[in-house]
PDB file of C-alpha atoms in Angstrom:
ATOM      1  CA  GLU E 298     149.522  23.105  60.586  1.00  0.00           C
ATOM      2  CA  ALA E 299     147.678  25.019  57.874  1.00  0.00           C
ATOM      3  CA  GLY E 300     144.286  26.289  58.944  1.00  0.00           C
ATOM      4  CA  VAL E 301     140.954  26.153  57.176  1.00  0.00           C
ATOM      5  CA  THR E 302     141.102  28.203  54.004  1.00  0.00           C
ATOM      6  CA  GLN E 303     138.200  29.626  52.049  1.00  0.00           C
ATOM      7  CA  PHE E 304     138.109  31.111  48.584  1.00  0.00           C
ATOM      8  CA  PRO E 305     137.210  33.708  47.500  1.00  0.00           C
ATOM      9  CA  SER E 306     137.251  36.075  50.461  1.00  0.00           C
ATOM     10  CA  HIS E 307     134.735  38.354  48.751  1.00  0.00           C
ATOM     11  CA  SER E 308     132.332  37.874  45.876  1.00  0.00           C
ATOM     12  CA  VAL E 309     129.929  40.365  44.351  1.00  0.00           C
ATOM     13  CA  ILE E 310     127.500  38.958  41.814  1.00  0.00           C
ATOM     14  CA  GLU E 311     124.216  39.942  40.240  1.00  0.00           C
ATOM     15  CA  LYS E 312     120.923  38.287  40.983  1.00  0.00           C
ATOM     16  CA  GLY E 313     120.501  35.239  38.796  1.00  0.00           C
ATOM     17  CA  GLN E 314     124.202  34.497  38.453  1.00  0.00           C
ATOM     18  CA  THR E 315     126.028  31.482  39.826  1.00  0.00           C
ATOM     19  CA  VAL E 316     128.736  31.503  42.475  1.00  0.00           C
ATOM     20  CA  THR E 317     130.875  28.680  43.813  1.00  0.00           C
ATOM     21  CA  LEU E 318     132.567  28.933  47.180  1.00  0.00           C
ATOM     22  CA  ARG E 319     135.428  26.656  48.142  1.00  0.00           C
ATOM     23  CA  CYS E 320     136.662  25.399  51.486  1.00  0.00           C
ATOM     24  CA  ASP E 321     139.868  23.502  52.238  1.00  0.00           C
ATOM     25  CA  PRO E 322     139.652  21.999  55.725  1.00  0.00           C
ATOM     26  CA  ILE E 323     142.567  21.123  57.953  1.00  0.00           C
ATOM     27  CA  SER E 324     144.208  17.946  56.714  1.00  0.00           C
ATOM     28  CA  GLY E 325     142.858  14.900  58.526  1.00  0.00           C
ATOM     29  CA  HIS E 326     139.634  16.571  59.643  1.00  0.00           C
ATOM     30  CA  ASP E 327     136.752  14.367  58.595  1.00  0.00           C
ATOM     31  CA  ASN E 328     134.022  16.726  59.797  1.00  0.00           C
ATOM     32  CA  LEU E 329     133.293  19.711  57.582  1.00  0.00           C
ATOM     33  CA  TYR E 330     130.516  22.201  58.228  1.00  0.00           C
ATOM     34  CA  TRP E 331     129.090  25.096  56.233  1.00  0.00           C
ATOM     35  CA  TYR E 332     127.457  28.019  58.036  1.00  0.00           C
ATOM     36  CA  ARG E 333     126.027  31.362  56.947  1.00  0.00           C
ATOM     37  CA  ARG E 334     125.751  34.607  58.858  1.00  0.00           C
ATOM     38  CA  VAL E 335     123.516  37.407  57.703  1.00  0.00           C
ATOM     39  CA  MET E 336     124.524  40.781  59.131  1.00  0.00           C
ATOM     40  CA  GLY E 337     123.839  40.964  62.872  1.00  0.00           C
ATOM     41  CA  LYS E 338     122.076  37.627  63.038  1.00  0.00           C
ATOM     42  CA  GLU E 339     123.094  34.236  64.308  1.00  0.00           C
ATOM     43  CA  ILE E 340     125.473  31.951  62.486  1.00  0.00           C
ATOM     44  CA  LYS E 341     123.111  29.470  60.871  1.00  0.00           C
ATOM     45  CA  PHE E 342     124.001  25.877  60.195  1.00  0.00           C
ATOM     46  CA  LEU E 343     123.728  24.795  56.562  1.00  0.00           C
ATOM     47  CA  LEU E 344     125.146  21.293  56.358  1.00  0.00           C
ATOM     48  CA  HIS E 345     127.622  18.783  57.723  1.00  0.00           C
ATOM     49  CA  PHE E 346     129.913  16.375  55.878  1.00  0.00           C
ATOM     50  CA  VAL E 347     131.686  13.418  57.376  1.00  0.00           C
ATOM     51  CA  LYS E 348     134.386  12.697  54.833  1.00  0.00           C
ATOM     52  CA  GLU E 349     132.549  12.750  51.501  1.00  0.00           C
ATOM     53  CA  SER E 350     129.119  11.909  52.909  1.00  0.00           C
ATOM     54  CA  LYS E 351     126.447  14.456  53.726  1.00  0.00           C
ATOM     55  CA  GLN E 352     125.592  13.674  57.330  1.00  0.00           C
ATOM     56  CA  ASP E 353     123.042  16.424  57.792  1.00  0.00           C
ATOM     57  CA  GLU E 354     121.837  19.007  55.286  1.00  0.00           C
ATOM     58  CA  SER E 355     118.770  20.143  57.173  1.00  0.00           C
ATOM     59  CA  GLY E 356     119.959  23.747  57.184  1.00  0.00           C
ATOM     60  CA  MET E 357     120.219  24.170  53.426  1.00  0.00           C
ATOM     61  CA  PRO E 358     117.668  26.861  52.598  1.00  0.00           C
ATOM     62  CA  ASN E 359     116.473  25.518  49.240  1.00  0.00           C
ATOM     63  CA  ASN E 360     117.510  23.612  46.149  1.00  0.00           C
ATOM     64  CA  ARG E 361     119.439  26.576  44.754  1.00  0.00           C
ATOM     65  CA  PHE E 362     122.235  25.544  47.107  1.00  0.00           C
ATOM     66  CA  LEU E 363     124.404  22.539  46.288  1.00  0.00           C
ATOM     67  CA  ALA E 364     127.331  21.348  48.378  1.00  0.00           C
ATOM     68  CA  GLU E 365     129.846  18.702  47.449  1.00  0.00           C
ATOM     69  CA  ARG E 366     132.924  17.191  48.993  1.00  0.00           C
ATOM     70  CA  THR E 367     134.441  14.888  46.458  1.00  0.00           C
ATOM     71  CA  GLY E 368     137.068  12.542  47.869  1.00  0.00           C
ATOM     72  CA  GLY E 369     136.476  13.808  51.363  1.00  0.00           C
ATOM     73  CA  THR E 370     138.964  16.674  51.060  1.00  0.00           C
ATOM     74  CA  TYR E 371     137.907  20.138  49.951  1.00  0.00           C
ATOM     75  CA  SER E 372     134.286  21.171  49.651  1.00  0.00           C
ATOM     76  CA  THR E 373     132.381  23.494  47.354  1.00  0.00           C
ATOM     77  CA  LEU E 374     129.108  25.311  47.906  1.00  0.00           C
ATOM     78  CA  LYS E 375     127.361  26.446  44.753  1.00  0.00           C
ATOM     79  CA  VAL E 376     124.493  28.914  44.669  1.00  0.00           C
ATOM     80  CA  GLN E 377     122.552  28.846  41.407  1.00  0.00           C
ATOM     81  CA  PRO E 378     120.791  31.111  40.643  1.00  0.00           C
ATOM     82  CA  ALA E 379     121.681  33.586  43.364  1.00  0.00           C
ATOM     83  CA  GLU E 380     118.996  35.732  44.988  1.00  0.00           C
ATOM     84  CA  LEU E 381     119.326  38.936  47.014  1.00  0.00           C
ATOM     85  CA  GLU E 382     118.606  37.137  50.303  1.00  0.00           C
ATOM     86  CA  ASP E 383     121.615  34.873  49.767  1.00  0.00           C
ATOM     87  CA  SER E 384     123.934  37.736  50.724  1.00  0.00           C
ATOM     88  CA  GLY E 385     125.947  37.141  53.857  1.00  0.00           C
ATOM     89  CA  VAL E 386     129.181  35.648  55.116  1.00  0.00           C
ATOM     90  CA  TYR E 387     129.613  31.941  54.457  1.00  0.00           C
ATOM     91  CA  PHE E 388     131.841  30.159  56.933  1.00  0.00           C
ATOM     92  CA  CYS E 389     133.394  26.762  56.623  1.00  0.00           C
ATOM     93  CA  ALA E 390     134.642  24.875  59.664  1.00  0.00           C
ATOM     94  CA  SER E 391     136.275  21.525  60.248  1.00  0.00           C
ATOM     95  CA  SER E 392     136.943  19.264  63.194  1.00  0.00           C
ATOM     96  CA  LEU E 393     138.414  15.900  64.000  1.00  0.00           C
ATOM     97  CA  ARG E 394     136.238  12.851  63.974  1.00  0.00           C
ATOM     98  CA  SER E 395     137.089  10.824  67.014  1.00  0.00           C
ATOM     99  CA  GLY E 396     135.541   9.181  70.023  1.00  0.00           C
ATOM    100  CA  THR E 397     135.188  12.636  71.550  1.00  0.00           C
ATOM    101  CA  VAL E 398     133.759  14.326  68.497  1.00  0.00           C
ATOM    102  CA  PHE E 399     130.999  15.730  70.702  1.00  0.00           C
ATOM    103  CA  ASN E 400     133.560  17.923  72.398  1.00  0.00           C
ATOM    104  CA  SER E 401     135.841  18.661  69.468  1.00  0.00           C
ATOM    105  CA  PRO E 402     136.076  22.388  68.774  1.00  0.00           C
ATOM    106  CA  LEU E 403     135.540  23.733  65.308  1.00  0.00           C
ATOM    107  CA  HIS E 404     138.335  25.357  63.313  1.00  0.00           C
ATOM    108  CA  PHE E 405     136.929  28.099  61.140  1.00  0.00           C
ATOM    109  CA  GLY E 406     138.022  29.683  57.917  1.00  0.00           C
ATOM    110  CA  ASN E 407     137.912  33.457  57.510  1.00  0.00           C
ATOM    111  CA  GLY E 408     134.671  33.236  55.566  1.00  0.00           C
ATOM    112  CA  THR E 409     133.504  34.337  52.133  1.00  0.00           C
ATOM    113  CA  ARG E 410     131.519  37.544  52.042  1.00  0.00           C
ATOM    114  CA  LEU E 411     128.891  37.154  49.319  1.00  0.00           C
ATOM    115  CA  THR E 412     126.990  40.173  48.056  1.00  0.00           C
ATOM    116  CA  VAL E 413     124.168  39.662  45.586  1.00  0.00           C
ATOM    117  CA  THR E 414     123.012  42.847  43.865  1.00  0.00           C
TER     118      THR E 414
ATOM    119  CA  GLY G 210     114.633  22.750  69.546  1.00  0.00           C
ATOM    120  CA  ASN G 211     118.196  23.565  70.452  1.00  0.00           C
ATOM    121  CA  SER G 212     119.175  27.222  70.487  1.00  0.00           C
ATOM    122  CA  VAL G 213     121.402  29.834  72.059  1.00  0.00           C
ATOM    123  CA  THR G 214     120.401  33.351  73.107  1.00  0.00           C
ATOM    124  CA  GLN G 215     122.990  36.060  73.671  1.00  0.00           C
ATOM    125  CA  MET G 216     122.664  39.571  74.957  1.00  0.00           C
ATOM    126  CA  GLU G 217     122.376  42.289  72.362  1.00  0.00           C
ATOM    127  CA  GLY G 218     125.427  44.338  71.594  1.00  0.00           C
ATOM    128  CA  PRO G 219     127.484  46.258  71.127  1.00  0.00           C
ATOM    129  CA  VAL G 220     128.972  46.239  74.595  1.00  0.00           C
ATOM    130  CA  THR G 221     131.221  49.270  75.049  1.00  0.00           C
ATOM    131  CA  LEU G 222     133.684  49.374  77.937  1.00  0.00           C
ATOM    132  CA  SER G 223     136.740  51.250  79.061  1.00  0.00           C
ATOM    133  CA  GLU G 224     140.017  49.392  79.453  1.00  0.00           C
ATOM    134  CA  GLU G 225     140.291  47.466  82.734  1.00  0.00           C
ATOM    135  CA  ALA G 226     136.506  47.346  83.217  1.00  0.00           C
ATOM    136  CA  PHE G 227     134.704  44.133  84.195  1.00  0.00           C
ATOM    137  CA  LEU G 228     132.992  42.249  81.392  1.00  0.00           C
ATOM    138  CA  THR G 229     129.917  40.045  81.405  1.00  0.00           C
ATOM    139  CA  ILE G 230     128.277  38.741  78.250  1.00  0.00           C
ATOM    140  CA  ASN G 231     125.146  36.762  78.989  1.00  0.00           C
ATOM    141  CA  CYS G 232     124.316  33.515  77.228  1.00  0.00           C
ATOM    142  CA  THR G 233     121.409  31.166  77.864  1.00  0.00           C
ATOM    143  CA  TYR G 234     120.561  28.014  75.997  1.00  0.00           C
ATOM    144  CA  THR G 235     117.724  25.661  75.235  1.00  0.00           C
ATOM    145  CA  ALA G 236     118.636  22.063  74.616  1.00  0.00           C
ATOM    146  CA  THR G 237     117.451  18.510  74.964  1.00  0.00           C
ATOM    147  CA  GLY G 238     119.884  16.218  76.685  1.00  0.00           C
ATOM    148  CA  TYR G 239     123.282  17.417  77.788  1.00  0.00           C
ATOM    149  CA  PRO G 240     125.012  19.677  75.299  1.00  0.00           C
ATOM    150  CA  SER G 241     128.600  20.867  75.415  1.00  0.00           C
ATOM    151  CA  LEU G 242     128.955  24.644  75.618  1.00  0.00           C
ATOM    152  CA  PHE G 243     131.500  26.887  73.934  1.00  0.00           C
ATOM    153  CA  TRP G 244     132.533  30.493  73.518  1.00  0.00           C
ATOM    154  CA  TYR G 245     134.131  31.474  70.218  1.00  0.00           C
ATOM    155  CA  VAL G 246     135.729  34.822  69.403  1.00  0.00           C
ATOM    156  CA  GLN G 247     136.046  36.532  66.032  1.00  0.00           C
ATOM    157  CA  TYR G 248     138.663  39.261  65.733  1.00  0.00           C
ATOM    158  CA  PRO G 249     138.307  41.767  62.873  1.00  0.00           C
ATOM    159  CA  GLY G 250     139.109  40.220  59.512  1.00  0.00           C
ATOM    160  CA  GLU G 251     139.506  36.710  60.900  1.00  0.00           C
ATOM    161  CA  GLY G 252     137.466  33.558  61.310  1.00  0.00           C
ATOM    162  CA  LEU G 253     136.007  32.352  64.573  1.00  0.00           C
ATOM    163  CA  GLN G 254     138.326  30.657  67.021  1.00  0.00           C
ATOM    164  CA  LEU G 255     137.583  28.707  70.146  1.00  0.00           C
ATOM    165  CA  LEU G 256     137.964  30.734  73.341  1.00  0.00           C
ATOM    166  CA  LEU G 257     136.841  28.230  75.972  1.00  0.00           C
ATOM    167  CA  LYS G 258     134.504  25.313  76.528  1.00  0.00           C
ATOM    168  CA  ALA G 259     132.704  23.294  79.205  1.00  0.00           C
ATOM    169  CA  THR G 260     131.345  19.820  78.681  1.00  0.00           C
ATOM    170  CA  LYS G 261     129.244  19.132  81.768  1.00  0.00           C
ATOM    171  CA  ALA G 262     127.312  20.897  84.491  1.00  0.00           C
ATOM    172  CA  ASP G 263     129.365  23.020  86.902  1.00  0.00           C
ATOM    173  CA  ASP G 264     132.448  22.837  84.674  1.00  0.00           C
ATOM    174  CA  LYS G 265     134.304  26.137  84.341  1.00  0.00           C
ATOM    175  CA  GLY G 266     136.071  26.906  81.081  1.00  0.00           C
ATOM    176  CA  SER G 267     138.831  29.499  81.118  1.00  0.00           C
ATOM    177  CA  ASN G 268     141.346  31.010  78.722  1.00  0.00           C
ATOM    178  CA  LYS G 269     143.176  34.348  78.324  1.00  0.00           C
ATOM    179  CA  GLY G 270     141.563  35.712  81.496  1.00  0.00           C
ATOM    180  CA  PHE G 271     138.044  34.850  80.297  1.00  0.00           C
ATOM    181  CA  GLU G 272     135.909  32.307  82.110  1.00  0.00           C
ATOM    182  CA  ALA G 273     132.427  30.833  81.941  1.00  0.00           C
ATOM    183  CA  THR G 274     130.625  28.288  84.137  1.00  0.00           C
ATOM    184  CA  TYR G 275     128.152  25.706  82.809  1.00  0.00           C
ATOM    185  CA  ARG G 276     125.018  26.280  84.916  1.00  0.00           C
ATOM    186  CA  LYS G 277     122.440  23.604  84.227  1.00  0.00           C
ATOM    187  CA  GLU G 278     119.913  24.954  86.745  1.00  0.00           C
ATOM    188  CA  THR G 279     119.745  28.313  84.970  1.00  0.00           C
ATOM    189  CA  THR G 280     120.705  26.973  81.500  1.00  0.00           C
ATOM    190  CA  SER G 281     123.364  29.650  81.270  1.00  0.00           C
ATOM    191  CA  PHE G 282     126.995  30.006  80.231  1.00  0.00           C
ATOM    192  CA  HIS G 283     127.843  33.667  80.849  1.00  0.00           C
ATOM    193  CA  LEU G 284     131.251  34.921  79.742  1.00  0.00           C
ATOM    194  CA  GLU G 285     133.240  37.053  82.204  1.00  0.00           C
ATOM    195  CA  LYS G 286     136.590  38.799  82.372  1.00  0.00           C
ATOM    196  CA  GLY G 287     137.832  40.833  85.274  1.00  0.00           C
ATOM    197  CA  SER G 288     139.798  43.467  83.362  1.00  0.00           C
ATOM    198  CA  VAL G 289     139.340  43.907  79.617  1.00  0.00           C
ATOM    199  CA  GLN G 290     141.967  45.232  77.221  1.00  0.00           C
ATOM    200  CA  VAL G 291     141.653  47.074  73.933  1.00  0.00           C
ATOM    201  CA  SER G 292     142.867  43.907  72.221  1.00  0.00           C
ATOM    202  CA  ASP G 293     139.758  42.073  73.469  1.00  0.00           C
ATOM    203  CA  SER G 294     137.609  44.072  71.059  1.00  0.00           C
ATOM    204  CA  ALA G 295     135.926  41.426  68.915  1.00  0.00           C
ATOM    205  CA  VAL G 296     132.644  39.593  68.373  1.00  0.00           C
ATOM    206  CA  TYR G 297     131.920  36.819  70.872  1.00  0.00           C
ATOM    207  CA  PHE G 298     129.702  33.853  69.998  1.00  0.00           C
ATOM    208  CA  CYS G 299     128.150  31.456  72.455  1.00  0.00           C
ATOM    209  CA  ALA G 300     127.546  27.970  71.066  1.00  0.00           C
ATOM    210  CA  LEU G 301     126.373  24.513  72.008  1.00  0.00           C
ATOM    211  CA  THR G 302     126.824  21.136  70.401  1.00  0.00           C
ATOM    212  CA  TYR G 303     123.972  18.675  70.377  1.00  0.00           C
ATOM    213  CA  ARG G 304     123.459  15.295  68.860  1.00  0.00           C
ATOM    214  CA  ALA G 305     121.077  14.970  65.898  1.00  0.00           C
ATOM    215  CA  GLY G 306     120.822  11.326  64.906  1.00  0.00           C
ATOM    216  CA  GLY G 307     124.339  10.292  64.043  1.00  0.00           C
ATOM    217  CA  SER G 308     125.568  13.833  63.653  1.00  0.00           C
ATOM    218  CA  TYR G 309     126.818  16.461  66.087  1.00  0.00           C
ATOM    219  CA  ILE G 310     125.639  19.941  65.213  1.00  0.00           C
ATOM    220  CA  PRO G 311     127.298  23.021  66.692  1.00  0.00           C
ATOM    221  CA  THR G 312     124.664  25.755  67.096  1.00  0.00           C
ATOM    222  CA  PHE G 313     125.584  29.410  67.524  1.00  0.00           C
ATOM    223  CA  GLY G 314     124.054  32.548  68.943  1.00  0.00           C
ATOM    224  CA  ARG G 315     123.947  35.831  67.052  1.00  0.00           C
ATOM    225  CA  GLY G 316     127.177  37.146  68.525  1.00  0.00           C
ATOM    226  CA  THR G 317     127.882  40.068  70.831  1.00  0.00           C
ATOM    227  CA  SER G 318     130.224  42.793  69.691  1.00  0.00           C
ATOM    228  CA  LEU G 319     132.634  44.086  72.351  1.00  0.00           C
ATOM    229  CA  ILE G 320     134.328  47.462  71.942  1.00  0.00           C
ATOM    230  CA  VAL G 321     136.999  48.402  74.465  1.00  0.00           C
ATOM    231  CA  HIS G 322     138.224  51.997  74.578  1.00  0.00           C
ATOM    232  CA  PRO G 323     141.647  53.015  75.967  1.00  0.00           C
TER     233      PRO G 323
END
């Protein structure tokens, strides 16, 4: 089974530019999460999709961040315009949606390291 | 709110030493608890989990017990190896409306020397 894949692995952009991150979850996983980790700090929740629907986006920092998951497959996270504080590692994770979703572990991608200069 | 607190790192040990990484949590209701591990250059992967009080999760020589009375889920291993060097994240899953939100700590870096 292919794992969660994220693209690109690294991105360096200037303040004010736009960047789009992509996540391909494991096939059949309805739950898709985006997280961000700033160096040395906790992994912070951004949002949660169930299929194509945004179930919870309470962690999105502001309206410069836009996430989509068209057709309930891959997801994109766009930052426009990027600011210095957006730098960090963006992780995507997926899990099964089932009667035991509460206990289903997350499968993570390797992350996208975003640097805004 | 729901949160996880981990001990500060890095933790530096010699091979075959005993490991403890402390984790305490704050949660409403009855969360499930997890430890994830991130090896260099990779994404996080599940190490072990426990879904109710007094459950013990174990995997690869690591174990952790869900202690409701102390709201803790400390990770232990009796004899660490160089290959255990990684960042370890404690996490809980709680219910928010119709959604289940996994919440992570800040991670504890483990460095094991030969």
